[in-house]
The first five atom37 places (N, CA, C, CB, O) and aatype in JSON, in Angstrom:
{
  "aatype": [12, 14, 19, 14, 19, 16, 0, 7, 15, 16, 10, 13, 3, 1, 19, 6, 19, 2, 7, 13, 5, 19, 16, 1, 12, 1, 13, 14, 14, 7, 10, 1, 10, 7, 10, 8, 6, 8, 6, 1, 0, 16, 19, 0, 19, 19, 10, 16, 7, 15, 13, 3, 7, 10, 19, 15, 7, 16, 0, 1, 15, 4, 14, 5, 7, 16, 19, 1, 16, 6, 14, 0, 7, 6, 5, 8],
  "atom_mask": [
    [1, 1, 1, 1, 1],
    [1, 1, 1, 1, 1],
    [1, 1, 1, 1, 1],
    [1, 1, 1, 1, 1],
    [1, 1, 1, 1, 1],
    [1, 1, 1, 1, 1],
    [1, 1, 1, 1, 1],
    [1, 1, 1, 0, 1],
    [1, 1, 1, 1, 1],
    [1, 1, 1, 1, 1],
    [1, 1, 1, 1, 1],
    [1, 1, 1, 1, 1],
    [1, 1, 1, 1, 1],
    [1, 1, 1, 1, 1],
    [1, 1, 1, 1, 1],
    [1, 1, 1, 1, 1],
    [1, 1, 1, 1, 1],
    [1, 1, 1, 1, 1],
    [1, 1, 1, 0, 1],
    [1, 1, 1, 1, 1],
    [1, 1, 1, 1, 1],
    [1, 1, 1, 1, 1],
    [1, 1, 1, 1, 1],
    [1, 1, 1, 1, 1],
    [1, 1, 1, 1, 1],
    [1, 1, 1, 1, 1],
    [1, 1, 1, 1, 1],
    [1, 1, 1, 1, 1],
    [1, 1, 1, 1, 1],
    [1, 1, 1, 0, 1],
    [1, 1, 1, 1, 1],
    [1, 1, 1, 1, 1],
    [1, 1, 1, 1, 1],
    [1, 1, 1, 0, 1],
    [1, 1, 1, 1, 1],
    [1, 1, 1, 1, 1],
    [1, 1, 1, 1, 1],
    [1, 1, 1, 1, 1],
    [1, 1, 1, 1, 1],
    [1, 1, 1, 1, 1],
    [1, 1, 1, 1, 1],
    [1, 1, 1, 1, 1],
    [1, 1, 1, 1, 1],
    [1, 1, 1, 1, 1],
    [1, 1, 1, 1, 1],
    [1, 1, 1, 1, 1],
    [1, 1, 1, 1, 1],
    [1, 1, 1, 1, 1],
    [1, 1, 1, 0, 1],
    [1, 1, 1, 1, 1],
    [1, 1, 1, 1, 1],
    [1, 1, 1, 1, 1],
    [1, 1, 1, 0, 1],
    [1, 1, 1, 1, 1],
    [1, 1, 1, 1, 1],
    [1, 1, 1, 1, 1],
    [1, 1, 1, 0, 1],
    [1, 1, 1, 1, 1],
    [1, 1, 1, 1, 1],
    [1, 1, 1, 1, 1],
    [1, 1, 1, 1, 1],
    [1, 1, 1, 1, 1],
    [1, 1, 1, 1, 1],
    [1, 1, 1, 1, 1],
    [1, 1, 1, 0, 1],
    [1, 1, 1, 1, 1],
    [1, 1, 1, 1, 1],
    [1, 1, 1, 1, 1],
    [1, 1, 1, 1, 1],
    [1, 1, 1, 1, 1],
    [1, 1, 1, 1, 1],
    [1, 1, 1, 1, 1],
    [1, 1, 1, 0, 1],
    [1, 1, 1, 1, 1],
    [1, 1, 1, 1, 1],
    [1, 1, 1, 1, 1]
  ],
  "atom_positions": [
    [[-17.23, -111.46, -25.46], [-16.72, -110.15, -26.0], [-15.28, -110.33, -26.43], [-16.84, -108.98, -24.93], [-14.46, -110.86, -25.68]],
    [[-14.97, -109.87, -27.65], [-13.6, -110.04, -28.2], [-12.53, -109.32, -27.34], [-13.56, -109.51, -29.64], [-12.79, -108.24, -26.81]],
    [[-11.39, -109.9, -27.23], [-10.29, -109.29, -26.54], [-9.12, -109.09, -27.59], [-9.85, -110.19, -25.29], [-9.1, -109.78, -28.61]],
    [[-8.21, -108.2, -27.34], [-7.1, -107.99, -28.22], [-6.14, -109.25, -28.22], [-6.34, -106.71, -27.79], [-6.04, -109.98, -27.23]],
    [[-5.49, -109.46, -29.31], [-4.57, -110.65, -29.35], [-3.44, -110.46, -28.39], [-3.98, -110.89, -30.8], [-2.76, -111.45, -28.09]],
    [[-3.18, -109.31, -27.89], [-2.09, -109.05, -26.98], [-2.52, -109.31, -25.5], [-1.59, -107.58, -27.18], [-1.69, -109.12, -24.61]],
    [[-3.75, -109.71, -25.19], [-4.2, -109.85, -23.87], [-3.23, -110.87, -23.13], [-5.69, -110.32, -23.87], [-3.05, -111.99, -23.61]],
    [[-2.64, -110.48, -22.01], [-1.78, -111.31, -21.26], [-0.33, -111.15, -21.64], [0.0, 0.0, 0.0], [0.55, -111.62, -20.91]],
    [[-0.06, -110.49, -22.78], [1.35, -110.33, -23.28], [2.07, -109.33, -22.37], [1.38, -109.81, -24.8], [1.47, -108.38, -21.86]],
    [[3.4, -109.57, -22.18], [4.19, -108.69, -21.41], [4.98, -107.71, -22.27], [5.09, -109.46, -20.55], [5.5, -106.7, -21.8]],
    [[5.04, -108.06, -23.58], [5.78, -107.19, -24.48], [5.27, -107.44, -25.9], [7.34, -107.45, -24.38], [5.12, -108.59, -26.32]],
    [[5.0, -106.36, -26.64], [4.51, -106.53, -28.0], [4.78, -105.33, -28.8], [3.06, -106.83, -28.03], [4.95, -104.25, -28.25]],
    [[4.83, -105.48, -30.1], [4.92, -104.42, -31.07], [4.14, -104.87, -32.32], [6.41, -104.07, -31.4], [3.98, -106.07, -32.56]],
    [[3.66, -103.88, -33.12], [2.91, -104.29, -34.31], [3.06, -103.3, -35.38], [1.46, -104.49, -34.01], [3.42, -102.14, -35.17]],
    [[2.76, -103.82, -36.63], [2.84, -103.0, -37.85], [1.59, -103.37, -38.65], [4.21, -103.27, -38.7], [1.15, -104.52, -38.64]],
    [[1.03, -102.4, -39.32], [-0.09, -102.62, -40.26], [0.45, -102.58, -41.7], [-1.22, -101.54, -40.05], [1.12, -101.62, -42.08]],
    [[0.16, -103.59, -42.48], [0.61, -103.61, -43.87], [-0.5, -104.03, -44.77], [1.79, -104.53, -44.05], [-0.98, -105.17, -44.67]],
    [[-0.94, -103.17, -45.65], [-2.03, -103.49, -46.55], [-3.27, -104.13, -45.95], [-1.52, -104.37, -47.56], [-3.83, -105.09, -46.5]],
    [[-3.68, -103.61, -44.84], [-4.85, -104.11, -44.17], [-4.61, -105.28, -43.28], [0.0, 0.0, 0.0], [-5.53, -105.72, -42.59]],
    [[-3.39, -105.81, -43.26], [-3.04, -106.87, -42.27], [-2.28, -106.31, -41.13], [-2.22, -107.98, -42.91], [-1.42, -105.45, -41.3]],
    [[-2.6, -106.79, -39.94], [-1.87, -106.37, -38.73], [-0.95, -107.53, -38.33], [-2.87, -105.98, -37.53], [-1.36, -108.68, -38.14]],
    [[0.33, -107.14, -38.22], [1.33, -108.17, -37.78], [1.8, -107.79, -36.41], [2.58, -108.28, -38.77], [2.32, -106.69, -36.22]],
    [[1.63, -108.67, -35.44], [1.99, -108.34, -34.07], [2.94, -109.38, -33.54], [0.75, -108.25, -33.17], [2.68, -110.58, -33.66]],
    [[4.05, -108.93, -32.94], [5.01, -109.81, -32.33], [4.78, -109.65, -30.82], [6.51, -109.48, -32.77], [4.76, -108.54, -30.29]],
    [[4.61, -110.84, -30.15], [4.21, -110.83, -28.73], [5.11, -111.76, -27.92], [2.73, -111.25, -28.58], [5.67, -112.72, -28.45]],
    [[5.24, -111.47, -26.66], [5.89, -112.43, -25.68], [4.96, -112.58, -24.49], [7.34, -111.91, -25.19], [4.43, -111.63, -23.93]],
    [[4.81, -113.85, -24.14], [3.9, -114.16, -22.99], [4.74, -114.78, -21.89], [2.71, -115.14, -23.42], [5.71, -115.49, -22.18]],
    [[4.39, -114.5, -20.63], [5.2, -115.07, -19.53], [4.95, -116.54, -19.39], [4.9, -114.36, -18.2], [3.87, -117.03, -19.73]],
    [[5.98, -117.28, -18.88], [5.77, -118.69, -18.66], [4.68, -118.96, -17.6], [7.07, -119.33, -18.24], [4.59, -118.27, -16.59]],
    [[3.85, -120.01, -17.88], [2.82, -120.37, -16.92], [1.51, -119.6, -17.07], [0.0, 0.0, 0.0], [0.55, -119.85, -16.35]],
    [[1.5, -118.63, -18.04], [0.28, -117.79, -18.16], [-0.91, -118.65, -18.5], [0.46, -116.7, -19.25], [-0.84, -119.52, -19.36]],
    [[-2.02, -118.4, -17.82], [-3.28, -119.1, -18.17], [-4.32, -118.03, -18.51], [-3.79, -120.04, -16.99], [-4.61, -117.16, -17.69]],
    [[-4.85, -118.11, -19.67], [-5.91, -117.18, -20.08], [-7.21, -117.95, -20.16], [-5.59, -116.51, -21.45], [-7.24, -119.11, -20.57]],
    [[-8.33, -117.29, -19.75], [-9.65, -117.9, -19.87], [-10.11, -117.98, -21.32], [0.0, 0.0, 0.0], [-9.52, -117.35, -22.2]],
    [[-11.16, -118.73, -21.56], [-11.68, -118.76, -22.91], [-12.0, -117.36, -23.4], [-12.92, -119.63, -22.99], [-12.56, -116.57, -22.63]],
    [[-11.68, -117.03, -24.63], [-11.86, -115.74, -25.19], [-11.89, -115.86, -26.72], [-10.75, -114.79, -24.72], [-11.67, -116.94, -27.27]],
    [[-12.17, -114.75, -27.38], [-12.22, -114.76, -28.85], [-11.63, -113.43, -29.28], [-13.72, -114.98, -29.42], [-11.51, -112.5, -28.48]],
    [[-11.25, -113.35, -30.6], [-10.73, -112.11, -31.21], [-11.63, -111.69, -32.34], [-9.27, -112.29, -31.72], [-12.31, -112.49, -32.98]],
    [[-11.59, -110.35, -32.55], [-12.42, -109.73, -33.59], [-11.92, -110.12, -34.98], [-12.42, -108.2, -33.43], [-12.71, -110.32, -35.9]],
    [[-10.65, -110.23, -35.11], [-10.07, -110.65, -36.45], [-9.63, -112.01, -36.45], [-8.91, -109.81, -36.84], [-9.27, -112.54, -35.4]],
    [[-9.62, -112.68, -37.62], [-8.97, -113.96, -37.76], [-7.52, -113.86, -37.44], [-9.17, -114.52, -39.14], [-6.93, -112.81, -37.69]],
    [[-6.9, -114.88, -36.92], [-5.48, -114.82, -36.54], [-4.69, -116.0, -37.12], [-5.34, -114.82, -35.01], [-5.2, -117.11, -37.3]],
    [[-3.5, -115.7, -37.39], [-2.44, -116.79, -37.76], [-1.32, -116.59, -36.74], [-1.84, -116.64, -39.35], [-0.69, -115.54, -36.71]],
    [[-1.09, -117.55, -35.95], [-0.09, -117.51, -34.97], [1.08, -118.41, -35.38], [-0.65, -117.9, -33.62], [0.89, -119.55, -35.8]],
    [[2.28, -117.88, -35.26], [3.52, -118.69, -35.5], [4.35, -118.66, -34.22], [4.37, -118.13, -36.74], [4.78, -117.61, -33.73]],
    [[4.55, -119.88, -33.71], [5.3, -119.98, -32.39], [6.77, -120.02, -32.74], [4.88, -121.31, -31.52], [7.28, -120.99, -33.3]],
    [[7.44, -118.94, -32.41], [8.89, -118.81, -32.76], [9.76, -119.42, -31.68], [9.29, -117.31, -32.98], [10.78, -120.01, -32.01]],
    [[9.44, -119.31, -30.42], [10.18, -119.92, -29.37], [9.15, -120.31, -28.24], [11.34, -118.95, -28.86], [8.07, -119.72, -28.14]],
    [[9.51, -121.24, -27.44], [8.61, -121.67, -26.36], [7.5, -122.56, -26.92], [0.0, 0.0, 0.0], [7.66, -123.16, -27.98]],
    [[6.39, -122.63, -26.2], [5.25, -123.49, -26.58], [4.07, -123.08, -25.71], [5.57, -125.03, -26.4], [4.22, -122.37, -24.72]],
    [[2.91, -123.54, -26.11], [1.74, -123.35, -25.28], [0.7, -124.4, -25.6], [1.15, -121.96, -25.46], [0.74, -124.99, -26.68]],
    [[-0.2, -124.65, -24.7], [-1.32, -125.6, -24.88], [-2.57, -124.69, -25.05], [-1.48, -126.66, -23.61], [-2.81, -123.78, -24.26]],
    [[-3.33, -125.0, -26.11], [-4.56, -124.27, -26.35], [-5.7, -125.16, -26.5], [0.0, 0.0, 0.0], [-5.52, -126.36, -26.69]],
    [[-6.91, -124.63, -26.43], [-8.19, -125.31, -26.49], [-8.96, -124.69, -27.64], [-9.0, -125.2, -25.13], [-9.23, -123.49, -27.59]],
    [[-9.32, -125.41, -28.64], [-10.13, -124.96, -29.82], [-11.19, -125.95, -30.05], [-9.28, -124.78, -31.1], [-10.91, -127.15, -30.17]],
    [[-12.42, -125.51, -30.12], [-13.59, -126.39, -30.4], [-13.62, -127.52, -29.4], [-13.53, -126.97, -31.84], [-14.0, -128.63, -29.78]],
    [[-13.23, -127.32, -28.13], [-13.31, -128.36, -27.13], [-12.11, -129.31, -27.18], [0.0, 0.0, 0.0], [-12.09, -130.26, -26.4]],
    [[-11.17, -129.14, -28.02], [-10.06, -130.11, -28.16], [-8.75, -129.37, -27.77], [-9.98, -130.7, -29.65], [-8.43, -128.3, -28.28]],
    [[-8.05, -130.0, -26.86], [-6.73, -129.45, -26.42], [-5.69, -129.69, -27.51], [-6.25, -130.11, -25.05], [-5.61, -130.77, -28.1]],
    [[-4.93, -128.67, -27.75], [-3.83, -128.77, -28.76], [-2.57, -128.28, -28.19], [-4.15, -127.98, -30.03], [-2.55, -127.22, -27.57]],
    [[-1.46, -129.04, -28.37], [-0.13, -128.66, -27.99], [0.41, -127.84, -29.16], [0.76, -129.92, -27.67], [0.25, -128.23, -30.32]],
    [[1.08, -126.67, -28.87], [1.61, -125.82, -29.88], [3.06, -125.55, -29.55], [0.81, -124.52, -30.0], [3.39, -124.53, -28.95]],
    [[3.97, -126.52, -29.96], [5.36, -126.33, -29.69], [6.02, -125.36, -30.67], [6.05, -127.64, -29.74], [5.38, -124.95, -31.63]],
    [[7.26, -124.98, -30.44], [8.01, -124.11, -31.32], [7.86, -124.57, -32.73], [9.47, -124.07, -30.94], [7.97, -125.77, -32.98]],
    [[7.6, -123.69, -33.69], [7.48, -124.03, -35.11], [6.03, -124.21, -35.57], [0.0, 0.0, 0.0], [5.76, -124.34, -36.76]],
    [[5.08, -124.23, -34.58], [3.65, -124.43, -34.89], [3.17, -123.2, -35.63], [2.79, -124.69, -33.59], [3.57, -122.08, -35.31]],
    [[2.33, -123.42, -36.61], [1.5, -122.41, -37.25], [0.08, -122.73, -36.95], [1.73, -122.33, -38.77], [-0.38, -123.83, -37.28]],
    [[-0.66, -121.78, -36.32], [-2.08, -122.12, -35.91], [-2.91, -120.97, -36.4], [-2.25, -122.32, -34.31], [-2.53, -119.8, -36.29]],
    [[-4.09, -121.32, -36.97], [-5.07, -120.34, -37.44], [-6.34, -120.4, -36.63], [-5.38, -120.57, -38.91], [-6.74, -121.47, -36.18]],
    [[-6.96, -119.29, -36.45], [-8.18, -119.21, -35.65], [-9.09, -118.2, -36.37], [-7.88, -118.77, -34.14], [-8.69, -117.06, -36.58]],
    [[-10.32, -118.61, -36.76], [-11.23, -117.7, -37.43], [-11.71, -116.6, -36.41], [-12.46, -118.51, -38.02], [-11.72, -116.79, -35.19]],
    [[-12.08, -115.48, -37.0], [-12.63, -114.39, -36.13], [-13.79, -114.95, -35.35], [-13.09, -113.13, -36.98], [-14.62, -115.7, -35.87]],
    [[-13.83, -114.56, -34.07], [-15.0, -114.98, -33.2], [-14.88, -116.4, -32.69], [0.0, 0.0, 0.0], [-15.75, -116.81, -31.93]],
    [[-13.89, -117.17, -33.05], [-13.73, -118.53, -32.59], [-13.24, -118.58, -31.11], [-12.75, -119.28, -33.52], [-12.15, -118.08, -30.83]],
    [[-14.0, -119.15, -30.17], [-13.66, -119.13, -28.83], [-12.48, -120.17, -28.61], [-14.92, -119.43, -27.96], [-12.53, -121.3, -29.09]],
    [[-11.49, -119.74, -27.9], [-10.37, -120.64, -27.59], [-9.74, -120.31, -26.28], [-9.32, -120.57, -28.66], [-8.78, -120.97, -25.87]]
  ]
}
């Protein structure tokens, strides 16, 4: 079942522009989320900090400056 992109976030705001939703989020250090998916495709830009993610069974490190895309419904 899809979850919002803000799941686990401690602070977020968003704006909708021409059918695109832009969301700025902050996640606490050490947060661990279980496998999940989102209803919409996402493009994540890591502005500060980093995280490790799992996509298609492959672990990926996402340090500051990473741009990551995920298709709608892709479990990660």
